Coordinates of C-alpha atoms in Angstrom, one line a residue:
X1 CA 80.3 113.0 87.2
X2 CA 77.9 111.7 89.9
X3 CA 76.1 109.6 87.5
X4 CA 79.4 108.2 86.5
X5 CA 80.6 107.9 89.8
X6 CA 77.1 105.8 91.1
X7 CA 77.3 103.7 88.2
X8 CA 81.0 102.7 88.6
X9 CA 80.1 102.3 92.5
X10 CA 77.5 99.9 91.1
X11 CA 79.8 98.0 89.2
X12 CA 82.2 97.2 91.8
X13 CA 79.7 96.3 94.2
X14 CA 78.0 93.7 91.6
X15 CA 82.0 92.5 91.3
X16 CA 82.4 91.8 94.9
X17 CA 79.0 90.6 95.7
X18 CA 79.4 87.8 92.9
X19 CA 83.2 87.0 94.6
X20 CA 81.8 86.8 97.8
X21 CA 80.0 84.2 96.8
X22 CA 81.7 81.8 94.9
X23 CA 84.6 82.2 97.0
X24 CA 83.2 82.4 100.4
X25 CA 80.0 80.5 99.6
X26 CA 78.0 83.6 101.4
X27 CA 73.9 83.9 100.8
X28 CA 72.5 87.3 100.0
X29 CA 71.5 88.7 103.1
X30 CA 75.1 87.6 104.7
X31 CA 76.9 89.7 101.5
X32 CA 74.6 92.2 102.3
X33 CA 75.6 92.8 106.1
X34 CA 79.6 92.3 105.3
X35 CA 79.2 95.2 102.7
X36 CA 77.1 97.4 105.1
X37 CA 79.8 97.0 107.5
X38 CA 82.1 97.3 105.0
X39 CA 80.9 101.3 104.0
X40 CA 80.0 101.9 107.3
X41 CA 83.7 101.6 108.2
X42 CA 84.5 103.8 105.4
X43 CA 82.1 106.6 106.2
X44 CA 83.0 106.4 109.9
X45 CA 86.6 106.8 108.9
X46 CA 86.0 109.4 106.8
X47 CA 84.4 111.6 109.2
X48 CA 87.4 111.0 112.3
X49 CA 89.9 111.7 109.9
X50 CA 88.0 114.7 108.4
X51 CA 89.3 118.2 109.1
X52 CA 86.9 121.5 110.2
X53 CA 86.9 124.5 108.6
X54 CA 88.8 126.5 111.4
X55 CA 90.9 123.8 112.2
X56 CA 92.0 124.4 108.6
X57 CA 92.5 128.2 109.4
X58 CA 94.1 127.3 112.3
X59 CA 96.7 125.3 110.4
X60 CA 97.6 127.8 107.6
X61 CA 98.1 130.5 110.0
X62 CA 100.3 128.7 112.2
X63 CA 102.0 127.5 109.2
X64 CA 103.2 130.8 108.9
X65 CA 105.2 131.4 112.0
X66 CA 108.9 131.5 110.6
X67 CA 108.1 133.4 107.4
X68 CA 108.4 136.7 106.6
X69 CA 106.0 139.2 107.8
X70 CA 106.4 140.2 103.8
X71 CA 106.0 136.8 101.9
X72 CA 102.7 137.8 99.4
X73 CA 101.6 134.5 100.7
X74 CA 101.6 134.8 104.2
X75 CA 98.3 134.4 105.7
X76 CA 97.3 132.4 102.8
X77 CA 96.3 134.7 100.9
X78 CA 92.7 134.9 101.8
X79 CA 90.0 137.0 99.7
X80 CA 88.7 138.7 102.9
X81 CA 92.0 139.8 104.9
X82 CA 93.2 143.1 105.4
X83 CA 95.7 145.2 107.1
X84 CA 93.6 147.1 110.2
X85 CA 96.7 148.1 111.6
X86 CA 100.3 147.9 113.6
X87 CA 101.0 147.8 117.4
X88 CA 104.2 148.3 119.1
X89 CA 104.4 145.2 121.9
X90 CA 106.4 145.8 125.5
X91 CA 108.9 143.2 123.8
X92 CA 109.7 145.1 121.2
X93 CA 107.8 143.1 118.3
X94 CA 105.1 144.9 116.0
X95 CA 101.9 143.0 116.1
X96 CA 99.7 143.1 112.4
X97 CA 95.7 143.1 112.8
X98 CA 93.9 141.6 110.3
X99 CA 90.4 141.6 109.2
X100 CA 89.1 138.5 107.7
X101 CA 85.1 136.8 107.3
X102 CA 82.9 138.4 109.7
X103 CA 83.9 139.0 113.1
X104 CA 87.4 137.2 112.5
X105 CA 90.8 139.2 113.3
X106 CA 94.2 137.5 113.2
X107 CA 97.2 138.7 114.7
X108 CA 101.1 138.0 113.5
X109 CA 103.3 139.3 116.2
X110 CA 106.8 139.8 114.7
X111 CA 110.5 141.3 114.9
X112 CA 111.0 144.3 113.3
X113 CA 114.8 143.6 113.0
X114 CA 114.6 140.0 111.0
X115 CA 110.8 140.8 109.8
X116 CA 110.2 136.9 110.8
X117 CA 106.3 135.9 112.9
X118 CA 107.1 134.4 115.7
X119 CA 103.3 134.0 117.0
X120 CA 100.0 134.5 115.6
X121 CA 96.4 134.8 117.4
X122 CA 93.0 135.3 116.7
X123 CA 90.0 137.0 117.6
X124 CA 86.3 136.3 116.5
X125 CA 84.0 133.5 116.1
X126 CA 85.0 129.9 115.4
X127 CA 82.3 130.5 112.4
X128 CA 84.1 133.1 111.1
X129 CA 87.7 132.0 111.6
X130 CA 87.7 129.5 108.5
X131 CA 88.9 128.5 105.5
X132 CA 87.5 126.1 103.3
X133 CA 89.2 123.8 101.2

């Protein structure tokens, strides 16, 4: 797939290079500085709108508040995370601890009435705290 992909890239870049000039009438090295600039763009705006690891994490889990404490899916469904255990809150929520990568825990605080989060936190490294796509 790489090869395929390098060869394609290839292509299109022979494709614009001869455009460039017979339409624009550009020399070599000035086809060679637009299309630098050109994938420097791209890469640059690649990497802004690229998201982290634990900003993905972040997402899911607060994703979840307004779901069921008992959707299968809550928490999405992560190969690391178990149920440490349960805490009564002064508020009269329950608050789940999770144990996910490392030194990550998670919490869901929610009521026991309607069985809906209404917050989540977490505890642990930034490292550890991830998910990846």
């Amino acid at each position: 797939i790489i090869q395929w992909l390098g060869t394609t890239l290839l292509k299109i870049g022979s494709v614009i290079v001869i455009r460039l000039k017979l339409t624009c009438g550009m020399n070599r090295q000035r086809v060679r500085t637009f299309l630098a600039v050109v994938l420097l763009l791209m890469s640059l705006s690649a990497c802004i709108s690229s998201v982290t690891p634990h900003e993905n994490f972040k997402s899911l889990m607060a994703h979840n508040v307004g779901s069921s404490i008992d959707n299968p899916n809550v928490a999405g469904s992560t190969y690391y995370k178990s149920l440490v255990g349960s805490n009564s809150l002064p508020n009269g929520n329950i608050e789940n601890k999770y144990r996910d990568r490392g030194t990550c825990r998670y919490f869901f605080e929610f009521d026991p009435e309607t069985r809906i989060i209404v917050s989540w936190r977490f505890e642990g490294s930034e490292k550890d705290c991830v998910i990846v796509p």
